[in-house]
């Protein structure tokens, strides 16, 4: 069985010429269902409440001749056939390891279904990748244009435990995010010294700081710029290995109802994440909205297609 890795021509719109709502694919973003907040949601610690982020996905890989699936990245549901993640999760990977599955509706990986007190969530949902779309000028060694669209084989059915996240509209894209706070969630490494992934979905609130801070703190990545966000810089609080591709989110009520919006995608940081007051770099969602909208349904005319085998389930 196969799926296709599609690498597309890249273009980007930044600045005043932003009008996402007029794009013919804008309404494909499940606007009526996206970003809905659970009424019983409580934020207080590092462990996220069950069903706090029903759009979050786990990206699973399998080694040849092994049955075990290893979940190494995160992502978010955009619509019924689309997951958004980071390009580096899929590019320049060993040939013996293949991307095979996406898990939705998860909270505690040790139990299925997840239960709290007398309440149980639905069983987790599995969908499979059909295609991956990334910018053709994605730079692996610089993490530049680190964004990916995953098109799924099966339709993603929305429930109380699986929902899409909202995406920035034109007005939100014009905002200066420096000085604001976002939420990050994932099953990434808790202790970088032990490299053990968290079994329970974790969340953290982190400040968005000036991009110049990341340029100074991460001087080897000279291409850090306006298509990225600089996030964190608080010792002991950071996204880490295993969180890549996961969401940086914010709640916004400018449309009337408070909803979660995708501000960024976890891209890269230092190996000893959280050990020092060094921020991490995230892909800025609003910088790629036209590209995302262009590729929600069909490929652009200028494509490079690479076929790669998927390990059979």
PDB file of C-alpha atoms in Angstrom:
ATOM      1  CA  UNK A   1       0.000   0.000   0.000  1.00  0.00           C
ATOM      2  CA  UNK A   2       1.303   3.508  -0.793  1.00  0.00           C
ATOM      3  CA  UNK A   3       0.712   7.126  -0.077  1.00  0.00           C
ATOM      4  CA  UNK A   4       2.155  10.107  -1.869  1.00  0.00           C
ATOM      5  CA  UNK A   5       4.403  12.826  -0.577  1.00  0.00           C
ATOM      6  CA  UNK A   6       3.530  15.938  -2.545  1.00  0.00           C
ATOM      7  CA  UNK A   7       5.930  18.869  -2.477  1.00  0.00           C
ATOM      8  CA  UNK A   8       4.334  22.025  -3.810  1.00  0.00           C
ATOM      9  CA  UNK A   9       5.507  25.361  -5.073  1.00  0.00           C
ATOM     10  CA  UNK A  10       5.501  27.878  -2.260  1.00  0.00           C
ATOM     11  CA  UNK A  11       4.209  31.384  -2.132  1.00  0.00           C
ATOM     12  CA  UNK A  12       3.347  33.557   0.804  1.00  0.00           C
ATOM     13  CA  UNK A  13       1.361  36.686   1.472  1.00  0.00           C
ATOM     14  CA  UNK A  14       2.477  38.933   4.299  1.00  0.00           C
ATOM     15  CA  UNK A  15       1.391  42.434   5.191  1.00  0.00           C
ATOM     16  CA  UNK A  16      -1.637  44.444   4.177  1.00  0.00           C
ATOM     17  CA  UNK A  17      -2.693  42.337   1.176  1.00  0.00           C
ATOM     18  CA  UNK A  18      -4.352  39.715   3.365  1.00  0.00           C
ATOM     19  CA  UNK A  19      -7.941  38.682   2.726  1.00  0.00           C
ATOM     20  CA  UNK A  20      -8.271  35.037   3.690  1.00  0.00           C
ATOM     21  CA  UNK A  21     -12.058  35.157   3.913  1.00  0.00           C
ATOM     22  CA  UNK A  22     -12.397  35.822   0.183  1.00  0.00           C
ATOM     23  CA  UNK A  23     -10.411  32.709  -0.706  1.00  0.00           C
ATOM     24  CA  UNK A  24     -12.569  30.091  -2.412  1.00  0.00           C
ATOM     25  CA  UNK A  25     -11.474  27.450   0.126  1.00  0.00           C
ATOM     26  CA  UNK A  26     -12.017  29.509   3.291  1.00  0.00           C
ATOM     27  CA  UNK A  27     -15.299  27.753   4.055  1.00  0.00           C
ATOM     28  CA  UNK A  28     -13.569  24.359   3.936  1.00  0.00           C
ATOM     29  CA  UNK A  29     -12.121  25.059   7.389  1.00  0.00           C
ATOM     30  CA  UNK A  30     -15.210  23.813   9.272  1.00  0.00           C
ATOM     31  CA  UNK A  31     -15.873  27.309  10.610  1.00  0.00           C
ATOM     32  CA  UNK A  32     -19.105  26.361  12.376  1.00  0.00           C
ATOM     33  CA  UNK A  33     -17.476  23.539  14.368  1.00  0.00           C
ATOM     34  CA  UNK A  34     -13.938  24.762  14.969  1.00  0.00           C
ATOM     35  CA  UNK A  35     -12.224  25.614  18.239  1.00  0.00           C
ATOM     36  CA  UNK A  36     -15.195  24.954  20.485  1.00  0.00           C
ATOM     37  CA  UNK A  37     -14.319  25.069  24.179  1.00  0.00           C
ATOM     38  CA  UNK A  38     -15.567  22.460  26.627  1.00  0.00           C
ATOM     39  CA  UNK A  39     -17.800  24.067  29.245  1.00  0.00           C
ATOM     40  CA  UNK A  40     -16.061  22.228  32.075  1.00  0.00           C
ATOM     41  CA  UNK A  41     -12.544  23.104  30.953  1.00  0.00           C
ATOM     42  CA  UNK A  42     -10.112  23.982  33.772  1.00  0.00           C
ATOM     43  CA  UNK A  43      -6.501  25.084  33.355  1.00  0.00           C
ATOM     44  CA  UNK A  44      -4.272  24.982  36.381  1.00  0.00           C
ATOM     45  CA  UNK A  45      -1.389  22.565  36.112  1.00  0.00           C
ATOM     46  CA  UNK A  46       0.755  20.853  33.532  1.00  0.00           C
ATOM     47  CA  UNK A  47      -1.681  17.998  32.866  1.00  0.00           C
ATOM     48  CA  UNK A  48      -4.410  19.046  30.463  1.00  0.00           C
ATOM     49  CA  UNK A  49      -8.018  18.253  31.407  1.00  0.00           C
ATOM     50  CA  UNK A  50      -9.571  15.429  29.413  1.00  0.00           C
ATOM     51  CA  UNK A  51     -11.051  16.701  26.135  1.00  0.00           C
ATOM     52  CA  UNK A  52      -9.453  20.136  26.545  1.00  0.00           C
ATOM     53  CA  UNK A  53      -8.017  20.062  23.004  1.00  0.00           C
ATOM     54  CA  UNK A  54     -10.145  17.728  20.827  1.00  0.00           C
ATOM     55  CA  UNK A  55      -8.304  18.813  17.640  1.00  0.00           C
ATOM     56  CA  UNK A  56      -4.882  17.573  18.734  1.00  0.00           C
ATOM     57  CA  UNK A  57      -3.419  14.608  16.841  1.00  0.00           C
ATOM     58  CA  UNK A  58      -0.630  12.109  17.419  1.00  0.00           C
ATOM     59  CA  UNK A  59       1.522  11.195  14.423  1.00  0.00           C
ATOM     60  CA  UNK A  60       2.577   7.535  14.413  1.00  0.00           C
ATOM     61  CA  UNK A  61       5.563   5.867  12.744  1.00  0.00           C
ATOM     62  CA  UNK A  62       6.472   2.220  12.338  1.00  0.00           C
ATOM     63  CA  UNK A  63       9.834   0.596  11.703  1.00  0.00           C
ATOM     64  CA  UNK A  64      10.129  -2.147   9.124  1.00  0.00           C
ATOM     65  CA  UNK A  65       9.675  -5.620  10.598  1.00  0.00           C
ATOM     66  CA  UNK A  66       8.228  -4.167  13.808  1.00  0.00           C
ATOM     67  CA  UNK A  67       4.615  -4.037  14.910  1.00  0.00           C
ATOM     68  CA  UNK A  68       5.040  -1.249  17.460  1.00  0.00           C
ATOM     69  CA  UNK A  69       3.842   2.219  16.480  1.00  0.00           C
ATOM     70  CA  UNK A  70       5.897   5.080  17.855  1.00  0.00           C
ATOM     71  CA  UNK A  71       4.203   8.451  18.146  1.00  0.00           C
ATOM     72  CA  UNK A  72       6.873  11.081  17.554  1.00  0.00           C
ATOM     73  CA  UNK A  73       5.039  14.238  16.509  1.00  0.00           C
ATOM     74  CA  UNK A  74       1.820  16.126  16.998  1.00  0.00           C
ATOM     75  CA  UNK A  75      -0.637  17.865  14.729  1.00  0.00           C
ATOM     76  CA  UNK A  76      -4.082  19.447  14.613  1.00  0.00           C
ATOM     77  CA  UNK A  77      -7.311  18.733  12.744  1.00  0.00           C
ATOM     78  CA  UNK A  78      -8.123  21.398  10.134  1.00  0.00           C
ATOM     79  CA  UNK A  79     -11.165  19.801   8.515  1.00  0.00           C
ATOM     80  CA  UNK A  80     -12.668  16.390   7.762  1.00  0.00           C
ATOM     81  CA  UNK A  81      -9.736  15.265   5.600  1.00  0.00           C
ATOM     82  CA  UNK A  82      -6.831  17.438   6.748  1.00  0.00           C
ATOM     83  CA  UNK A  83      -4.251  17.454   9.539  1.00  0.00           C
ATOM     84  CA  UNK A  84      -1.655  20.222   9.943  1.00  0.00           C
ATOM     85  CA  UNK A  85       1.791  19.409  11.340  1.00  0.00           C
ATOM     86  CA  UNK A  86       5.495  20.274  10.895  1.00  0.00           C
ATOM     87  CA  UNK A  87       7.405  19.330   7.733  1.00  0.00           C
ATOM     88  CA  UNK A  88      10.478  18.154   9.648  1.00  0.00           C
ATOM     89  CA  UNK A  89       8.431  15.294  11.106  1.00  0.00           C
ATOM     90  CA  UNK A  90       8.367  13.658   7.650  1.00  0.00           C
ATOM     91  CA  UNK A  91      11.409  14.827   5.689  1.00  0.00           C
ATOM     92  CA  UNK A  92      14.926  13.339   5.792  1.00  0.00           C
ATOM     93  CA  UNK A  93      13.827  10.387   7.907  1.00  0.00           C
ATOM     94  CA  UNK A  94      15.406   6.905   7.882  1.00  0.00           C
ATOM     95  CA  UNK A  95      14.129   4.641   5.114  1.00  0.00           C
ATOM     96  CA  UNK A  96      13.299   1.899   7.598  1.00  0.00           C
ATOM     97  CA  UNK A  97      10.750   4.085   9.387  1.00  0.00           C
ATOM     98  CA  UNK A  98       7.451   5.086   7.800  1.00  0.00           C
ATOM     99  CA  UNK A  99       4.580   7.366   8.744  1.00  0.00           C
ATOM    100  CA  UNK A 100       1.596   5.045   9.082  1.00  0.00           C
ATOM    101  CA  UNK A 101      -1.206   6.420  11.243  1.00  0.00           C
ATOM    102  CA  UNK A 102      -2.803   9.431  12.938  1.00  0.00           C
ATOM    103  CA  UNK A 103      -4.464   9.067  16.327  1.00  0.00           C
ATOM    104  CA  UNK A 104      -7.281  11.399  17.379  1.00  0.00           C
ATOM    105  CA  UNK A 105      -9.295  11.843  20.556  1.00  0.00           C
ATOM    106  CA  UNK A 106      -6.460  10.717  22.834  1.00  0.00           C
ATOM    107  CA  UNK A 107      -5.648  11.939  26.340  1.00  0.00           C
ATOM    108  CA  UNK A 108      -3.932   9.208  28.376  1.00  0.00           C
ATOM    109  CA  UNK A 109      -2.091   6.762  26.128  1.00  0.00           C
ATOM    110  CA  UNK A 110      -2.232   4.057  28.813  1.00  0.00           C
ATOM    111  CA  UNK A 111      -6.020   3.717  28.712  1.00  0.00           C
ATOM    112  CA  UNK A 112      -8.658   3.414  26.004  1.00  0.00           C
ATOM    113  CA  UNK A 113     -11.176   4.801  26.526  1.00  0.00           C
ATOM    114  CA  UNK A 114     -10.033   7.496  28.929  1.00  0.00           C
ATOM    115  CA  UNK A 115     -12.185   7.916  32.021  1.00  0.00           C
ATOM    116  CA  UNK A 116     -12.358  10.474  34.812  1.00  0.00           C
ATOM    117  CA  UNK A 117     -14.640   9.798  37.783  1.00  0.00           C
ATOM    118  CA  UNK A 118     -17.886   8.470  36.272  1.00  0.00           C
ATOM    119  CA  UNK A 119     -17.291   9.971  32.821  1.00  0.00           C
ATOM    120  CA  UNK A 120     -15.589   8.225  29.900  1.00  0.00           C
ATOM    121  CA  UNK A 121     -14.534   9.619  26.560  1.00  0.00           C
ATOM    122  CA  UNK A 122     -15.128   7.862  23.262  1.00  0.00           C
ATOM    123  CA  UNK A 123     -12.471   5.348  22.171  1.00  0.00           C
ATOM    124  CA  UNK A 124      -9.575   6.864  20.242  1.00  0.00           C
ATOM    125  CA  UNK A 125      -9.902   7.226  16.468  1.00  0.00           C
ATOM    126  CA  UNK A 126      -7.319   6.151  13.885  1.00  0.00           C
ATOM    127  CA  UNK A 127      -7.017   7.566  10.374  1.00  0.00           C
ATOM    128  CA  UNK A 128      -4.316   6.966   7.793  1.00  0.00           C
ATOM    129  CA  UNK A 129      -2.253   9.327   5.634  1.00  0.00           C
ATOM    130  CA  UNK A 130      -2.953   9.580   1.923  1.00  0.00           C
ATOM    131  CA  UNK A 131      -0.683  12.492   1.013  1.00  0.00           C
ATOM    132  CA  UNK A 132       1.680  14.926   2.661  1.00  0.00           C
ATOM    133  CA  UNK A 133       2.058  18.420   1.206  1.00  0.00           C
ATOM    134  CA  UNK A 134       4.964  20.688   2.123  1.00  0.00           C
ATOM    135  CA  UNK A 135       6.433  23.910   0.684  1.00  0.00           C
ATOM    136  CA  UNK A 136       8.876  23.124  -2.114  1.00  0.00           C
ATOM    137  CA  UNK A 137      11.466  25.464  -0.581  1.00  0.00           C
ATOM    138  CA  UNK A 138      11.277  23.926   2.868  1.00  0.00           C
ATOM    139  CA  UNK A 139      14.796  23.930   4.354  1.00  0.00           C
ATOM    140  CA  UNK A 140      15.339  20.966   6.654  1.00  0.00           C
ATOM    141  CA  UNK A 141      18.669  22.140   8.045  1.00  0.00           C
ATOM    142  CA  UNK A 142      17.227  25.579   8.881  1.00  0.00           C
ATOM    143  CA  UNK A 143      13.649  24.538   9.773  1.00  0.00           C
ATOM    144  CA  UNK A 144      12.498  27.190   7.314  1.00  0.00           C
ATOM    145  CA  UNK A 145       8.884  26.880   6.063  1.00  0.00           C
ATOM    146  CA  UNK A 146       8.387  24.068   8.573  1.00  0.00           C
ATOM    147  CA  UNK A 147       4.754  23.232   7.899  1.00  0.00           C
ATOM    148  CA  UNK A 148       2.947  20.234   6.426  1.00  0.00           C
ATOM    149  CA  UNK A 149      -0.553  19.342   5.283  1.00  0.00           C
ATOM    150  CA  UNK A 150      -1.569  15.712   5.769  1.00  0.00           C
ATOM    151  CA  UNK A 151      -4.508  14.539   3.700  1.00  0.00           C
ATOM    152  CA  UNK A 152      -6.196  11.500   5.183  1.00  0.00           C
ATOM    153  CA  UNK A 153      -7.557   8.382   3.510  1.00  0.00           C
ATOM    154  CA  UNK A 154     -10.626   8.290   5.717  1.00  0.00           C
ATOM    155  CA  UNK A 155     -13.021  11.081   6.566  1.00  0.00           C
ATOM    156  CA  UNK A 156     -12.556  12.445  10.083  1.00  0.00           C
ATOM    157  CA  UNK A 157     -15.950  12.366  11.752  1.00  0.00           C
ATOM    158  CA  UNK A 158     -16.412  15.154  14.275  1.00  0.00           C
ATOM    159  CA  UNK A 159     -17.689  14.193  17.711  1.00  0.00           C
ATOM    160  CA  UNK A 160     -17.530  15.626  21.206  1.00  0.00           C
ATOM    161  CA  UNK A 161     -13.947  14.342  21.398  1.00  0.00           C
ATOM    162  CA  UNK A 162     -12.680  14.988  17.863  1.00  0.00           C
ATOM    163  CA  UNK A 163     -13.081  18.508  16.474  1.00  0.00           C
ATOM    164  CA  UNK A 164     -11.184  20.920  14.202  1.00  0.00           C
ATOM    165  CA  UNK A 165      -9.295  23.956  15.454  1.00  0.00           C
ATOM    166  CA  UNK A 166      -9.960  27.456  14.077  1.00  0.00           C
ATOM    167  CA  UNK A 167      -7.466  29.285  11.866  1.00  0.00           C
ATOM    168  CA  UNK A 168      -6.562  32.989  11.935  1.00  0.00           C
ATOM    169  CA  UNK A 169      -8.771  35.303   9.908  1.00  0.00           C
ATOM    170  CA  UNK A 170      -7.495  38.390   8.114  1.00  0.00           C
ATOM    171  CA  UNK A 171      -7.888  40.679  11.120  1.00  0.00           C
ATOM    172  CA  UNK A 172      -6.076  38.289  13.447  1.00  0.00           C
ATOM    173  CA  UNK A 173      -3.221  37.930  10.964  1.00  0.00           C
ATOM    174  CA  UNK A 174      -2.509  41.666  11.241  1.00  0.00           C
ATOM    175  CA  UNK A 175      -2.085  41.598  15.011  1.00  0.00           C
ATOM    176  CA  UNK A 176       1.278  41.937  16.697  1.00  0.00           C
ATOM    177  CA  UNK A 177       1.496  38.808  18.849  1.00  0.00           C
ATOM    178  CA  UNK A 178       4.583  39.909  20.766  1.00  0.00           C
ATOM    179  CA  UNK A 179       3.703  40.195  24.442  1.00  0.00           C
ATOM    180  CA  UNK A 180       0.703  37.883  24.226  1.00  0.00           C
ATOM    181  CA  UNK A 181       0.443  34.365  25.627  1.00  0.00           C
ATOM    182  CA  UNK A 182      -0.329  31.092  23.898  1.00  0.00           C
ATOM    183  CA  UNK A 183      -1.072  27.544  25.006  1.00  0.00           C
ATOM    184  CA  UNK A 184       0.989  24.572  23.859  1.00  0.00           C
ATOM    185  CA  UNK A 185      -0.121  20.955  24.254  1.00  0.00           C
ATOM    186  CA  UNK A 186       1.465  17.593  23.520  1.00  0.00           C
ATOM    187  CA  UNK A 187       2.797  14.268  24.742  1.00  0.00           C
ATOM    188  CA  UNK A 188       6.430  15.313  24.399  1.00  0.00           C
ATOM    189  CA  UNK A 189       9.414  14.693  26.639  1.00  0.00           C
ATOM    190  CA  UNK A 190       8.944  15.911  30.220  1.00  0.00           C
ATOM    191  CA  UNK A 191      12.578  15.489  31.311  1.00  0.00           C
ATOM    192  CA  UNK A 192      15.128  16.092  28.503  1.00  0.00           C
ATOM    193  CA  UNK A 193      17.751  14.127  30.455  1.00  0.00           C
ATOM    194  CA  UNK A 194      15.648  10.948  30.350  1.00  0.00           C
ATOM    195  CA  UNK A 195      13.938  11.480  26.964  1.00  0.00           C
ATOM    196  CA  UNK A 196      10.774   9.802  28.193  1.00  0.00           C
ATOM    197  CA  UNK A 197       7.532  10.889  26.559  1.00  0.00           C
ATOM    198  CA  UNK A 198       4.590  11.880  28.722  1.00  0.00           C
ATOM    199  CA  UNK A 199       1.762   9.294  28.761  1.00  0.00           C
ATOM    200  CA  UNK A 200      -0.799  12.037  29.466  1.00  0.00           C
ATOM    201  CA  UNK A 201      -1.475  15.113  27.345  1.00  0.00           C
ATOM    202  CA  UNK A 202       0.391  18.059  28.843  1.00  0.00           C
ATOM    203  CA  UNK A 203      -0.269  21.767  28.412  1.00  0.00           C
ATOM    204  CA  UNK A 204       1.646  24.910  29.209  1.00  0.00           C
ATOM    205  CA  UNK A 205       1.118  28.634  28.749  1.00  0.00           C
ATOM    206  CA  UNK A 206       4.056  30.461  27.199  1.00  0.00           C
ATOM    207  CA  UNK A 207       4.735  34.078  26.231  1.00  0.00           C
ATOM    208  CA  UNK A 208       5.321  35.105  22.632  1.00  0.00           C
ATOM    209  CA  UNK A 209       8.435  37.287  22.590  1.00  0.00           C
ATOM    210  CA  UNK A 210      10.153  39.425  19.981  1.00  0.00           C
ATOM    211  CA  UNK A 211      11.664  37.373  17.151  1.00  0.00           C
ATOM    212  CA  UNK A 212      14.974  39.158  17.781  1.00  0.00           C
ATOM    213  CA  UNK A 213      15.259  37.245  21.054  1.00  0.00           C
ATOM    214  CA  UNK A 214      15.355  33.954  19.144  1.00  0.00           C
ATOM    215  CA  UNK A 215      17.862  35.354  16.674  1.00  0.00           C
ATOM    216  CA  UNK A 216      20.125  36.246  19.574  1.00  0.00           C
ATOM    217  CA  UNK A 217      19.602  33.058  21.597  1.00  0.00           C
ATOM    218  CA  UNK A 218      19.756  30.723  18.575  1.00  0.00           C
ATOM    219  CA  UNK A 219      22.465  32.344  16.408  1.00  0.00           C
ATOM    220  CA  UNK A 220      23.109  29.233  14.313  1.00  0.00           C
ATOM    221  CA  UNK A 221      19.664  29.586  12.734  1.00  0.00           C
ATOM    222  CA  UNK A 222      20.326  32.743  10.768  1.00  0.00           C
ATOM    223  CA  UNK A 223      17.140  32.492   8.722  1.00  0.00           C
ATOM    224  CA  UNK A 224      14.764  33.047  11.668  1.00  0.00           C
ATOM    225  CA  UNK A 225      12.311  35.682  10.491  1.00  0.00           C
ATOM    226  CA  UNK A 226       8.788  36.984   9.998  1.00  0.00           C
ATOM    227  CA  UNK A 227       7.228  33.625   9.066  1.00  0.00           C
ATOM    228  CA  UNK A 228       8.104  32.331  12.537  1.00  0.00           C
ATOM    229  CA  UNK A 229       7.264  33.032  16.179  1.00  0.00           C
ATOM    230  CA  UNK A 230       9.617  33.161  19.148  1.00  0.00           C
ATOM    231  CA  UNK A 231       7.938  31.498  22.120  1.00  0.00           C
ATOM    232  CA  UNK A 232       8.871  30.910  25.753  1.00  0.00           C
ATOM    233  CA  UNK A 233      12.224  31.709  27.287  1.00  0.00           C
ATOM    234  CA  UNK A 234      11.207  30.696  30.811  1.00  0.00           C
ATOM    235  CA  UNK A 235      13.460  28.179  32.537  1.00  0.00           C
ATOM    236  CA  UNK A 236      11.623  24.942  33.248  1.00  0.00           C
ATOM    237  CA  UNK A 237       8.788  25.698  30.805  1.00  0.00           C
ATOM    238  CA  UNK A 238       9.101  24.692  27.176  1.00  0.00           C
ATOM    239  CA  UNK A 239       7.852  22.459  24.401  1.00  0.00           C
ATOM    240  CA  UNK A 240      10.182  19.520  23.837  1.00  0.00           C
ATOM    241  CA  UNK A 241      10.993  16.495  21.708  1.00  0.00           C
ATOM    242  CA  UNK A 242       7.795  14.739  20.722  1.00  0.00           C
ATOM    243  CA  UNK A 243       5.803  17.997  20.711  1.00  0.00           C
ATOM    244  CA  UNK A 244       6.954  18.901  17.178  1.00  0.00           C
ATOM    245  CA  UNK A 245       4.088  19.659  14.831  1.00  0.00           C
ATOM    246  CA  UNK A 246       1.768  20.336  17.743  1.00  0.00           C
ATOM    247  CA  UNK A 247      -0.198  23.544  18.240  1.00  0.00           C
ATOM    248  CA  UNK A 248       0.440  26.939  19.766  1.00  0.00           C
ATOM    249  CA  UNK A 249      -3.100  28.141  20.496  1.00  0.00           C
ATOM    250  CA  UNK A 250      -5.027  31.089  21.821  1.00  0.00           C
ATOM    251  CA  UNK A 251      -8.637  31.731  22.776  1.00  0.00           C
ATOM    252  CA  UNK A 252     -10.273  34.594  20.899  1.00  0.00           C
ATOM    253  CA  UNK A 253     -13.860  35.866  21.098  1.00  0.00           C
ATOM    254  CA  UNK A 254     -13.778  38.541  18.399  1.00  0.00           C
ATOM    255  CA  UNK A 255     -16.249  36.479  16.338  1.00  0.00           C
ATOM    256  CA  UNK A 256     -18.676  36.467  19.277  1.00  0.00           C
ATOM    257  CA  UNK A 257     -18.076  33.007  20.723  1.00  0.00           C
ATOM    258  CA  UNK A 258     -14.779  32.187  22.488  1.00  0.00           C
ATOM    259  CA  UNK A 259     -12.881  29.713  20.326  1.00  0.00           C
ATOM    260  CA  UNK A 260      -9.401  28.258  20.049  1.00  0.00           C
ATOM    261  CA  UNK A 261      -7.255  29.447  17.137  1.00  0.00           C
ATOM    262  CA  UNK A 262      -4.010  28.017  15.784  1.00  0.00           C
ATOM    263  CA  UNK A 263      -1.274  30.638  16.137  1.00  0.00           C
ATOM    264  CA  UNK A 264       1.722  28.456  15.435  1.00  0.00           C
ATOM    265  CA  UNK A 265       3.233  25.010  15.018  1.00  0.00           C
ATOM    266  CA  UNK A 266       6.021  23.664  17.225  1.00  0.00           C
ATOM    267  CA  UNK A 267       9.172  23.704  15.074  1.00  0.00           C
ATOM    268  CA  UNK A 268      12.503  23.644  16.938  1.00  0.00           C
ATOM    269  CA  UNK A 269      14.466  24.645  20.025  1.00  0.00           C
ATOM    270  CA  UNK A 270      17.539  23.595  21.968  1.00  0.00           C
ATOM    271  CA  UNK A 271      18.103  19.905  22.775  1.00  0.00           C
ATOM    272  CA  UNK A 272      18.024  20.481  26.527  1.00  0.00           C
ATOM    273  CA  UNK A 273      14.584  22.050  26.318  1.00  0.00           C
ATOM    274  CA  UNK A 274      13.547  23.913  29.439  1.00  0.00           C
ATOM    275  CA  UNK A 275      16.971  23.632  31.089  1.00  0.00           C
ATOM    276  CA  UNK A 276      17.797  27.256  30.313  1.00  0.00           C
ATOM    277  CA  UNK A 277      15.746  30.374  29.622  1.00  0.00           C
ATOM    278  CA  UNK A 278      15.992  29.846  25.865  1.00  0.00           C
ATOM    279  CA  UNK A 279      12.867  30.329  23.731  1.00  0.00           C
ATOM    280  CA  UNK A 280      11.806  27.985  20.937  1.00  0.00           C
ATOM    281  CA  UNK A 281      10.825  28.745  17.358  1.00  0.00           C
ATOM    282  CA  UNK A 282       7.352  28.030  15.992  1.00  0.00           C
ATOM    283  CA  UNK A 283       6.009  28.278  12.450  1.00  0.00           C
ATOM    284  CA  UNK A 284       3.614  31.234  12.270  1.00  0.00           C
ATOM    285  CA  UNK A 285       0.276  29.976  10.967  1.00  0.00           C
ATOM    286  CA  UNK A 286      -1.007  33.279   9.588  1.00  0.00           C
ATOM    287  CA  UNK A 287       2.063  33.603   7.336  1.00  0.00           C
ATOM    288  CA  UNK A 288       1.007  30.435   5.520  1.00  0.00           C
ATOM    289  CA  UNK A 289      -2.753  30.837   5.349  1.00  0.00           C
ATOM    290  CA  UNK A 290      -2.932  31.450   1.599  1.00  0.00           C
ATOM    291  CA  UNK A 291      -0.714  28.420   0.979  1.00  0.00           C
ATOM    292  CA  UNK A 292      -2.822  26.309   3.328  1.00  0.00           C
ATOM    293  CA  UNK A 293      -6.062  27.417   1.697  1.00  0.00           C
ATOM    294  CA  UNK A 294      -4.687  26.792  -1.799  1.00  0.00           C
ATOM    295  CA  UNK A 295      -3.877  23.210  -0.891  1.00  0.00           C
ATOM    296  CA  UNK A 296      -6.873  22.144   1.177  1.00  0.00           C
ATOM    297  CA  UNK A 297      -8.434  20.304  -1.755  1.00  0.00           C
ATOM    298  CA  UNK A 298      -6.345  19.917  -4.881  1.00  0.00           C
ATOM    299  CA  UNK A 299      -2.668  20.176  -5.733  1.00  0.00           C
ATOM    300  CA  UNK A 300      -1.325  23.320  -7.318  1.00  0.00           C
ATOM    301  CA  UNK A 301      -0.197  23.116 -10.952  1.00  0.00           C
ATOM    302  CA  UNK A 302       3.498  23.141 -10.061  1.00  0.00           C
ATOM    303  CA  UNK A 303       4.113  19.999  -8.024  1.00  0.00           C
ATOM    304  CA  UNK A 304       6.857  17.513  -7.421  1.00  0.00           C
ATOM    305  CA  UNK A 305       5.546  14.107  -6.410  1.00  0.00           C
ATOM    306  CA  UNK A 306       7.594  11.468  -4.616  1.00  0.00           C
ATOM    307  CA  UNK A 307       6.003   8.080  -3.967  1.00  0.00           C
ATOM    308  CA  UNK A 308       6.973   6.342  -0.760  1.00  0.00           C
ATOM    309  CA  UNK A 309       5.770   3.000   0.551  1.00  0.00           C
ATOM    310  CA  UNK A 310       3.700   2.811   3.679  1.00  0.00           C
ATOM    311  CA  UNK A 311       4.250  -0.084   6.019  1.00  0.00           C
ATOM    312  CA  UNK A 312       1.220  -2.361   5.988  1.00  0.00           C
ATOM    313  CA  UNK A 313      -0.853  -2.361   9.162  1.00  0.00           C
TER     314      UNK A 313
END
